[in-house]
Amino acid sequence: MSVKALRSSIGCLLVLSAVSLPTWASDFRHIADPLKLSDSLYIGFDDDTFKVGGSFATSHQKFSANTNLDGDKWHLGYLYSASNLNFRASVEHGKTDTPQGKSSHYQYQMGLMTEHKGWFTTQVFTELAVNHLAVKHYKDSTAANANITVLKPMTEHWYTEFYLQGNAGIDGVERYDARTWLALGYQINPQWSWVIRYQYDWEKLAQIENEDTQWVFAIRSQF
């Protein structure tokens, strides 16, 4: 994916957000809603890696975490939601390819998410954020982030998800990356669902450029 294509995708993201109608949180939310405030459990396979996770929620906050079994790739998240204000923060640990091989990285992100009601019961969630990536023994980079999640319940049980996010460096370091996925889910009941998705990742950090595709299967619960 070229830098021009990435910028074009982010532009389309903001246009789609602008033409939808604002809505606010309600007591009941779909199990795949990124702003739902509920306790939850998650198990799944990310490519060939087994992952587990979950969340703990109060009336306005949610704390979440997930990790692979090796413990070398994990994610911690925080959500504060009140009326139309939705603040999100996260810390992620993972691996990045460098000229010396794979190195550990930490990525810290903070952003504001808005919620919209699109056409035909489609829910659209857009977020503008800033993040800092620190790759051990290689590069540090601060970037602007934009992402969108489109959730479409098709029937009482079936639903689809589309996700697109992009980063662009803002501190002079050449850094561009993007992630997108398309998912199909089945909600067995309000508490349980399974989902399968196809995901594409592309990243460029200084002289290193990588892309990857993978299948993800997961079981979600909320209670």
PDB file of C-alpha atoms in Angstrom:
ATOM      1  CA  MET A   1       0.000   0.000   0.000  1.00  0.00           C
ATOM      2  CA  SER A   2       1.553   3.339  -1.048  1.00  0.00           C
ATOM      3  CA  VAL A   3       1.634   6.503   1.067  1.00  0.00           C
ATOM      4  CA  LYS A   4      -0.732   8.136  -1.458  1.00  0.00           C
ATOM      5  CA  ALA A   5      -3.215   5.272  -1.099  1.00  0.00           C
ATOM      6  CA  LEU A   6      -2.994   5.442   2.701  1.00  0.00           C
ATOM      7  CA  ARG A   7      -3.760   9.157   2.711  1.00  0.00           C
ATOM      8  CA  SER A   8      -6.672   8.593   0.317  1.00  0.00           C
ATOM      9  CA  SER A   9      -8.108   5.871   2.621  1.00  0.00           C
ATOM     10  CA  ILE A  10      -7.903   8.158   5.657  1.00  0.00           C
ATOM     11  CA  GLY A  11      -9.637  10.898   3.645  1.00  0.00           C
ATOM     12  CA  CYS A  12     -12.484   8.525   2.785  1.00  0.00           C
ATOM     13  CA  LEU A  13     -12.694   7.600   6.475  1.00  0.00           C
ATOM     14  CA  LEU A  14     -13.268  11.223   7.510  1.00  0.00           C
ATOM     15  CA  VAL A  15     -15.845  11.796   4.752  1.00  0.00           C
ATOM     16  CA  LEU A  16     -17.833   8.733   5.826  1.00  0.00           C
ATOM     17  CA  SER A  17     -17.769   9.958   9.402  1.00  0.00           C
ATOM     18  CA  ALA A  18     -18.965  13.425   8.416  1.00  0.00           C
ATOM     19  CA  VAL A  19     -22.018  12.264   6.493  1.00  0.00           C
ATOM     20  CA  SER A  20     -23.373  10.041   9.280  1.00  0.00           C
ATOM     21  CA  LEU A  21     -25.720  11.154  12.028  1.00  0.00           C
ATOM     22  CA  PRO A  22     -24.529  11.421  15.671  1.00  0.00           C
ATOM     23  CA  THR A  23     -25.959   9.117  18.287  1.00  0.00           C
ATOM     24  CA  TRP A  24     -25.165   8.351  21.926  1.00  0.00           C
ATOM     25  CA  ALA A  25     -24.689   5.441  24.269  1.00  0.00           C
ATOM     26  CA  SER A  26     -27.656   3.335  25.296  1.00  0.00           C
ATOM     27  CA  ASP A  27     -28.162   0.704  27.983  1.00  0.00           C
ATOM     28  CA  PHE A  28     -27.973  -2.161  25.462  1.00  0.00           C
ATOM     29  CA  ARG A  29     -25.127  -2.446  23.003  1.00  0.00           C
ATOM     30  CA  HIS A  30     -24.188  -5.040  20.429  1.00  0.00           C
ATOM     31  CA  ILE A  31     -21.547  -7.513  21.570  1.00  0.00           C
ATOM     32  CA  ALA A  32     -19.113  -6.196  18.894  1.00  0.00           C
ATOM     33  CA  ASP A  33     -19.642  -2.511  19.809  1.00  0.00           C
ATOM     34  CA  PRO A  34     -16.220  -0.998  20.736  1.00  0.00           C
ATOM     35  CA  LEU A  35     -17.903   1.379  23.215  1.00  0.00           C
ATOM     36  CA  LYS A  36     -19.887  -1.244  25.124  1.00  0.00           C
ATOM     37  CA  LEU A  37     -19.354  -1.104  28.877  1.00  0.00           C
ATOM     38  CA  SER A  38     -19.585  -4.716  29.991  1.00  0.00           C
ATOM     39  CA  ASP A  39     -17.484  -7.428  31.563  1.00  0.00           C
ATOM     40  CA  SER A  40     -16.304  -9.798  28.864  1.00  0.00           C
ATOM     41  CA  LEU A  41     -14.119 -12.768  27.957  1.00  0.00           C
ATOM     42  CA  TYR A  42     -12.303 -13.458  24.687  1.00  0.00           C
ATOM     43  CA  ILE A  43     -10.481 -16.480  23.278  1.00  0.00           C
ATOM     44  CA  GLY A  44      -9.240 -16.839  19.739  1.00  0.00           C
ATOM     45  CA  PHE A  45      -6.608 -17.716  17.183  1.00  0.00           C
ATOM     46  CA  ASP A  46      -4.675 -14.843  15.603  1.00  0.00           C
ATOM     47  CA  ASP A  47      -3.086 -16.569  12.585  1.00  0.00           C
ATOM     48  CA  ASP A  48      -1.425 -19.529  14.379  1.00  0.00           C
ATOM     49  CA  THR A  49      -1.266 -17.877  17.826  1.00  0.00           C
ATOM     50  CA  PHE A  50      -3.736 -18.598  20.631  1.00  0.00           C
ATOM     51  CA  LYS A  51      -4.926 -15.485  22.478  1.00  0.00           C
ATOM     52  CA  VAL A  52      -6.974 -14.885  25.607  1.00  0.00           C
ATOM     53  CA  GLY A  53      -8.394 -11.660  26.984  1.00  0.00           C
ATOM     54  CA  GLY A  54     -11.202  -9.938  28.799  1.00  0.00           C
ATOM     55  CA  SER A  55     -12.497  -6.710  30.274  1.00  0.00           C
ATOM     56  CA  PHE A  56     -13.903  -5.280  33.490  1.00  0.00           C
ATOM     57  CA  ALA A  57     -16.380  -2.400  33.295  1.00  0.00           C
ATOM     58  CA  THR A  58     -18.141   0.118  35.514  1.00  0.00           C
ATOM     59  CA  SER A  59     -20.883   2.592  34.609  1.00  0.00           C
ATOM     60  CA  HIS A  60     -18.455   4.875  32.734  1.00  0.00           C
ATOM     61  CA  GLN A  61     -15.149   3.000  32.437  1.00  0.00           C
ATOM     62  CA  LYS A  62     -13.742  -0.200  31.016  1.00  0.00           C
ATOM     63  CA  PHE A  63     -10.351  -1.857  31.529  1.00  0.00           C
ATOM     64  CA  SER A  64      -9.345  -4.531  29.022  1.00  0.00           C
ATOM     65  CA  ALA A  65      -6.384  -6.798  28.320  1.00  0.00           C
ATOM     66  CA  ASN A  66      -5.372  -9.600  25.979  1.00  0.00           C
ATOM     67  CA  THR A  67      -2.216 -11.639  25.451  1.00  0.00           C
ATOM     68  CA  ASN A  68      -0.855 -14.603  23.580  1.00  0.00           C
ATOM     69  CA  LEU A  69       0.194 -17.647  25.587  1.00  0.00           C
ATOM     70  CA  ASP A  70       3.898 -16.775  25.329  1.00  0.00           C
ATOM     71  CA  GLY A  71       3.226 -13.404  26.933  1.00  0.00           C
ATOM     72  CA  ASP A  72       5.465 -11.546  24.457  1.00  0.00           C
ATOM     73  CA  LYS A  73       2.546  -9.892  22.634  1.00  0.00           C
ATOM     74  CA  TRP A  74      -0.056  -8.178  24.780  1.00  0.00           C
ATOM     75  CA  HIS A  75      -2.423  -5.200  24.848  1.00  0.00           C
ATOM     76  CA  LEU A  76      -3.859  -3.138  27.710  1.00  0.00           C
ATOM     77  CA  GLY A  77      -6.777  -0.805  27.028  1.00  0.00           C
ATOM     78  CA  TYR A  78      -8.803   1.821  28.868  1.00  0.00           C
ATOM     79  CA  LEU A  79     -12.105   3.443  27.898  1.00  0.00           C
ATOM     80  CA  TYR A  80     -13.890   6.341  29.575  1.00  0.00           C
ATOM     81  CA  SER A  81     -17.374   7.000  28.219  1.00  0.00           C
ATOM     82  CA  ALA A  82     -19.828   9.672  29.372  1.00  0.00           C
ATOM     83  CA  SER A  83     -22.555  11.156  27.146  1.00  0.00           C
ATOM     84  CA  ASN A  84     -20.812  11.967  23.857  1.00  0.00           C
ATOM     85  CA  LEU A  85     -17.251  11.901  25.282  1.00  0.00           C
ATOM     86  CA  ASN A  86     -15.304   8.689  24.696  1.00  0.00           C
ATOM     87  CA  PHE A  87     -11.635   8.741  25.679  1.00  0.00           C
ATOM     88  CA  ARG A  88      -9.477   5.721  24.885  1.00  0.00           C
ATOM     89  CA  ALA A  89      -5.900   4.865  25.864  1.00  0.00           C
ATOM     90  CA  SER A  90      -3.801   1.772  25.298  1.00  0.00           C
ATOM     91  CA  VAL A  91      -0.379   0.205  25.718  1.00  0.00           C
ATOM     92  CA  GLU A  92       0.739  -2.530  23.339  1.00  0.00           C
ATOM     93  CA  HIS A  93       3.805  -4.756  23.377  1.00  0.00           C
ATOM     94  CA  GLY A  94       4.822  -6.680  20.281  1.00  0.00           C
ATOM     95  CA  LYS A  95       7.547  -7.358  17.728  1.00  0.00           C
ATOM     96  CA  THR A  96       8.834  -5.205  14.856  1.00  0.00           C
ATOM     97  CA  ASP A  97      11.182  -6.245  12.065  1.00  0.00           C
ATOM     98  CA  THR A  98      14.484  -4.294  12.062  1.00  0.00           C
ATOM     99  CA  PRO A  99      17.802  -4.689  10.209  1.00  0.00           C
ATOM    100  CA  GLN A 100      19.003  -6.663  13.258  1.00  0.00           C
ATOM    101  CA  GLY A 101      15.961  -8.968  13.226  1.00  0.00           C
ATOM    102  CA  LYS A 102      12.750  -8.822  15.248  1.00  0.00           C
ATOM    103  CA  SER A 103      12.885  -6.393  18.175  1.00  0.00           C
ATOM    104  CA  SER A 104      10.439  -5.737  20.991  1.00  0.00           C
ATOM    105  CA  HIS A 105       8.345  -2.613  20.759  1.00  0.00           C
ATOM    106  CA  TYR A 106       5.993  -0.663  23.000  1.00  0.00           C
ATOM    107  CA  GLN A 107       3.254   1.531  21.537  1.00  0.00           C
ATOM    108  CA  TYR A 108       1.333   4.057  23.640  1.00  0.00           C
ATOM    109  CA  GLN A 109      -1.843   5.633  22.246  1.00  0.00           C
ATOM    110  CA  MET A 110      -4.485   8.143  23.367  1.00  0.00           C
ATOM    111  CA  GLY A 111      -7.495   9.286  21.384  1.00  0.00           C
ATOM    112  CA  LEU A 112     -11.118  10.425  21.248  1.00  0.00           C
ATOM    113  CA  MET A 113     -13.775   8.237  19.635  1.00  0.00           C
ATOM    114  CA  THR A 114     -17.123   9.415  18.293  1.00  0.00           C
ATOM    115  CA  GLU A 115     -20.152   7.284  17.498  1.00  0.00           C
ATOM    116  CA  HIS A 116     -22.540   7.736  14.580  1.00  0.00           C
ATOM    117  CA  LYS A 117     -25.601   6.030  13.201  1.00  0.00           C
ATOM    118  CA  GLY A 118     -25.256   5.443   9.473  1.00  0.00           C
ATOM    119  CA  TRP A 119     -27.656   4.065   6.916  1.00  0.00           C
ATOM    120  CA  PHE A 120     -29.763   0.946   7.533  1.00  0.00           C
ATOM    121  CA  THR A 121     -28.817   0.495  11.238  1.00  0.00           C
ATOM    122  CA  THR A 122     -25.096   0.704  10.472  1.00  0.00           C
ATOM    123  CA  GLN A 123     -22.999   1.914  13.416  1.00  0.00           C
ATOM    124  CA  VAL A 124     -19.899   3.964  12.561  1.00  0.00           C
ATOM    125  CA  PHE A 125     -17.154   4.648  15.127  1.00  0.00           C
ATOM    126  CA  THR A 126     -14.323   7.041  14.275  1.00  0.00           C
ATOM    127  CA  GLU A 127     -11.292   7.876  16.379  1.00  0.00           C
ATOM    128  CA  LEU A 128      -8.550  10.477  16.099  1.00  0.00           C
ATOM    129  CA  ALA A 129      -5.500   9.728  18.219  1.00  0.00           C
ATOM    130  CA  VAL A 130      -1.785  10.168  18.697  1.00  0.00           C
ATOM    131  CA  ASN A 131       0.629   7.361  19.492  1.00  0.00           C
ATOM    132  CA  HIS A 132       4.286   6.839  20.297  1.00  0.00           C
ATOM    133  CA  LEU A 133       6.170   3.766  19.094  1.00  0.00           C
ATOM    134  CA  ALA A 134       9.440   2.756  20.757  1.00  0.00           C
ATOM    135  CA  VAL A 135      11.339  -0.080  19.034  1.00  0.00           C
ATOM    136  CA  LYS A 136      14.214  -1.435  21.118  1.00  0.00           C
ATOM    137  CA  HIS A 137      17.658  -0.615  19.688  1.00  0.00           C
ATOM    138  CA  TYR A 138      16.125   0.908  16.534  1.00  0.00           C
ATOM    139  CA  LYS A 139      13.691   3.836  16.305  1.00  0.00           C
ATOM    140  CA  ASP A 140      11.241   5.928  18.287  1.00  0.00           C
ATOM    141  CA  SER A 141       8.389   7.592  16.426  1.00  0.00           C
ATOM    142  CA  THR A 142       5.344   9.690  17.242  1.00  0.00           C
ATOM    143  CA  ALA A 143       2.446   9.492  14.797  1.00  0.00           C
ATOM    144  CA  ALA A 144      -1.070  10.764  14.180  1.00  0.00           C
ATOM    145  CA  ASN A 145      -3.666   7.997  14.008  1.00  0.00           C
ATOM    146  CA  ALA A 146      -7.120   7.804  12.444  1.00  0.00           C
ATOM    147  CA  ASN A 147      -9.308   4.720  12.547  1.00  0.00           C
ATOM    148  CA  ILE A 148     -12.852   3.715  11.732  1.00  0.00           C
ATOM    149  CA  THR A 149     -15.019   0.742  12.700  1.00  0.00           C
ATOM    150  CA  VAL A 150     -18.227   0.002  10.795  1.00  0.00           C
ATOM    151  CA  LEU A 151     -20.586  -2.445  12.514  1.00  0.00           C
ATOM    152  CA  LYS A 152     -23.555  -3.742  10.536  1.00  0.00           C
ATOM    153  CA  PRO A 153     -26.112  -6.143  12.107  1.00  0.00           C
ATOM    154  CA  MET A 154     -27.638  -7.961   9.122  1.00  0.00           C
ATOM    155  CA  THR A 155     -30.160 -10.161  10.925  1.00  0.00           C
ATOM    156  CA  GLU A 156     -31.008 -11.000  14.514  1.00  0.00           C
ATOM    157  CA  HIS A 157     -27.854 -13.145  14.667  1.00  0.00           C
ATOM    158  CA  TRP A 158     -25.506 -12.317  11.766  1.00  0.00           C
ATOM    159  CA  TYR A 159     -23.357  -9.186  11.662  1.00  0.00           C
ATOM    160  CA  THR A 160     -20.360  -7.801   9.775  1.00  0.00           C
ATOM    161  CA  GLU A 161     -17.477  -5.579  10.829  1.00  0.00           C
ATOM    162  CA  PHE A 162     -15.145  -3.424   8.737  1.00  0.00           C
ATOM    163  CA  TYR A 163     -12.072  -1.799  10.293  1.00  0.00           C
ATOM    164  CA  LEU A 164      -9.486   0.587   8.839  1.00  0.00           C
ATOM    165  CA  GLN A 165      -6.713   2.444  10.634  1.00  0.00           C
ATOM    166  CA  GLY A 166      -3.638   4.371   9.568  1.00  0.00           C
ATOM    167  CA  ASN A 167      -0.647   6.026  11.222  1.00  0.00           C
ATOM    168  CA  ALA A 168       1.532   8.803   9.789  1.00  0.00           C
ATOM    169  CA  GLY A 169       4.681  10.064  11.523  1.00  0.00           C
ATOM    170  CA  ILE A 170       4.628  13.652  12.794  1.00  0.00           C
ATOM    171  CA  ASP A 171       8.108  13.931  14.339  1.00  0.00           C
ATOM    172  CA  GLY A 172      10.314  13.710  11.240  1.00  0.00           C
ATOM    173  CA  VAL A 173      10.728   9.908  11.314  1.00  0.00           C
ATOM    174  CA  GLU A 174       9.450   8.224   8.152  1.00  0.00           C
ATOM    175  CA  ARG A 175       6.665   6.066   9.493  1.00  0.00           C
ATOM    176  CA  TYR A 176       3.473   4.950   7.791  1.00  0.00           C
ATOM    177  CA  ASP A 177       1.394   1.931   8.610  1.00  0.00           C
ATOM    178  CA  ALA A 178      -2.115   0.662   8.035  1.00  0.00           C
ATOM    179  CA  ARG A 179      -4.356  -2.157   9.183  1.00  0.00           C
ATOM    180  CA  THR A 180      -7.694  -3.242   7.773  1.00  0.00           C
ATOM    181  CA  TRP A 181      -9.998  -6.205   8.262  1.00  0.00           C
ATOM    182  CA  LEU A 182     -13.369  -7.524   7.205  1.00  0.00           C
ATOM    183  CA  ALA A 183     -15.192  -9.818   9.625  1.00  0.00           C
ATOM    184  CA  LEU A 184     -18.313 -11.945   9.707  1.00  0.00           C
ATOM    185  CA  GLY A 185     -19.855 -12.727  13.089  1.00  0.00           C
ATOM    186  CA  TYR A 186     -22.722 -14.757  14.493  1.00  0.00           C
ATOM    187  CA  GLN A 187     -24.361 -13.690  17.756  1.00  0.00           C
ATOM    188  CA  ILE A 188     -25.714 -16.842  19.363  1.00  0.00           C
ATOM    189  CA  ASN A 189     -27.498 -14.768  22.017  1.00  0.00           C
ATOM    190  CA  PRO A 190     -26.857 -11.341  23.620  1.00  0.00           C
ATOM    191  CA  GLN A 191     -24.029 -12.854  25.695  1.00  0.00           C
ATOM    192  CA  TRP A 192     -22.123 -15.042  23.185  1.00  0.00           C
ATOM    193  CA  SER A 193     -20.873 -14.771  19.628  1.00  0.00           C
ATOM    194  CA  TRP A 194     -18.165 -16.067  17.331  1.00  0.00           C
ATOM    195  CA  VAL A 195     -16.393 -14.120  14.601  1.00  0.00           C
ATOM    196  CA  ILE A 196     -14.022 -14.861  11.732  1.00  0.00           C
ATOM    197  CA  ARG A 197     -12.083 -12.146   9.953  1.00  0.00           C
ATOM    198  CA  TYR A 198      -9.474 -11.610   7.247  1.00  0.00           C
ATOM    199  CA  GLN A 199      -6.846  -9.021   8.159  1.00  0.00           C
ATOM    200  CA  TYR A 200      -4.192  -7.086   6.215  1.00  0.00           C
ATOM    201  CA  ASP A 201      -1.273  -5.190   7.796  1.00  0.00           C
ATOM    202  CA  TRP A 202       1.288  -2.906   6.161  1.00  0.00           C
ATOM    203  CA  GLU A 203       4.025  -0.900   7.844  1.00  0.00           C
ATOM    204  CA  LYS A 204       6.990   1.245   6.879  1.00  0.00           C
ATOM    205  CA  LEU A 205       9.425   2.479   9.517  1.00  0.00           C
ATOM    206  CA  ALA A 206      12.541   4.188   8.183  1.00  0.00           C
ATOM    207  CA  GLN A 207      14.190   1.658   5.818  1.00  0.00           C
ATOM    208  CA  ILE A 208      12.013  -1.297   6.843  1.00  0.00           C
ATOM    209  CA  GLU A 209       8.764  -2.129   5.035  1.00  0.00           C
ATOM    210  CA  ASN A 210       6.575  -5.167   5.755  1.00  0.00           C
ATOM    211  CA  GLU A 211       3.122  -6.473   4.908  1.00  0.00           C
ATOM    212  CA  ASP A 212       1.173  -9.435   6.243  1.00  0.00           C
ATOM    213  CA  THR A 213      -2.222 -11.096   5.888  1.00  0.00           C
ATOM    214  CA  GLN A 214      -3.873 -13.470   8.322  1.00  0.00           C
ATOM    215  CA  TRP A 215      -7.115 -15.163   9.334  1.00  0.00           C
ATOM    216  CA  VAL A 216      -8.492 -14.612  12.838  1.00  0.00           C
ATOM    217  CA  PHE A 217     -11.119 -16.694  14.638  1.00  0.00           C
ATOM    218  CA  ALA A 218     -12.501 -15.730  18.043  1.00  0.00           C
ATOM    219  CA  ILE A 219     -15.280 -16.399  20.533  1.00  0.00           C
ATOM    220  CA  ARG A 220     -16.627 -13.413  22.473  1.00  0.00           C
ATOM    221  CA  SER A 221     -18.764 -13.181  25.576  1.00  0.00           C
ATOM    222  CA  GLN A 222     -20.245 -10.335  27.596  1.00  0.00           C
ATOM    223  CA  PHE A 223     -22.084 -10.403  30.889  1.00  0.00           C
TER     224      PHE A 223
END
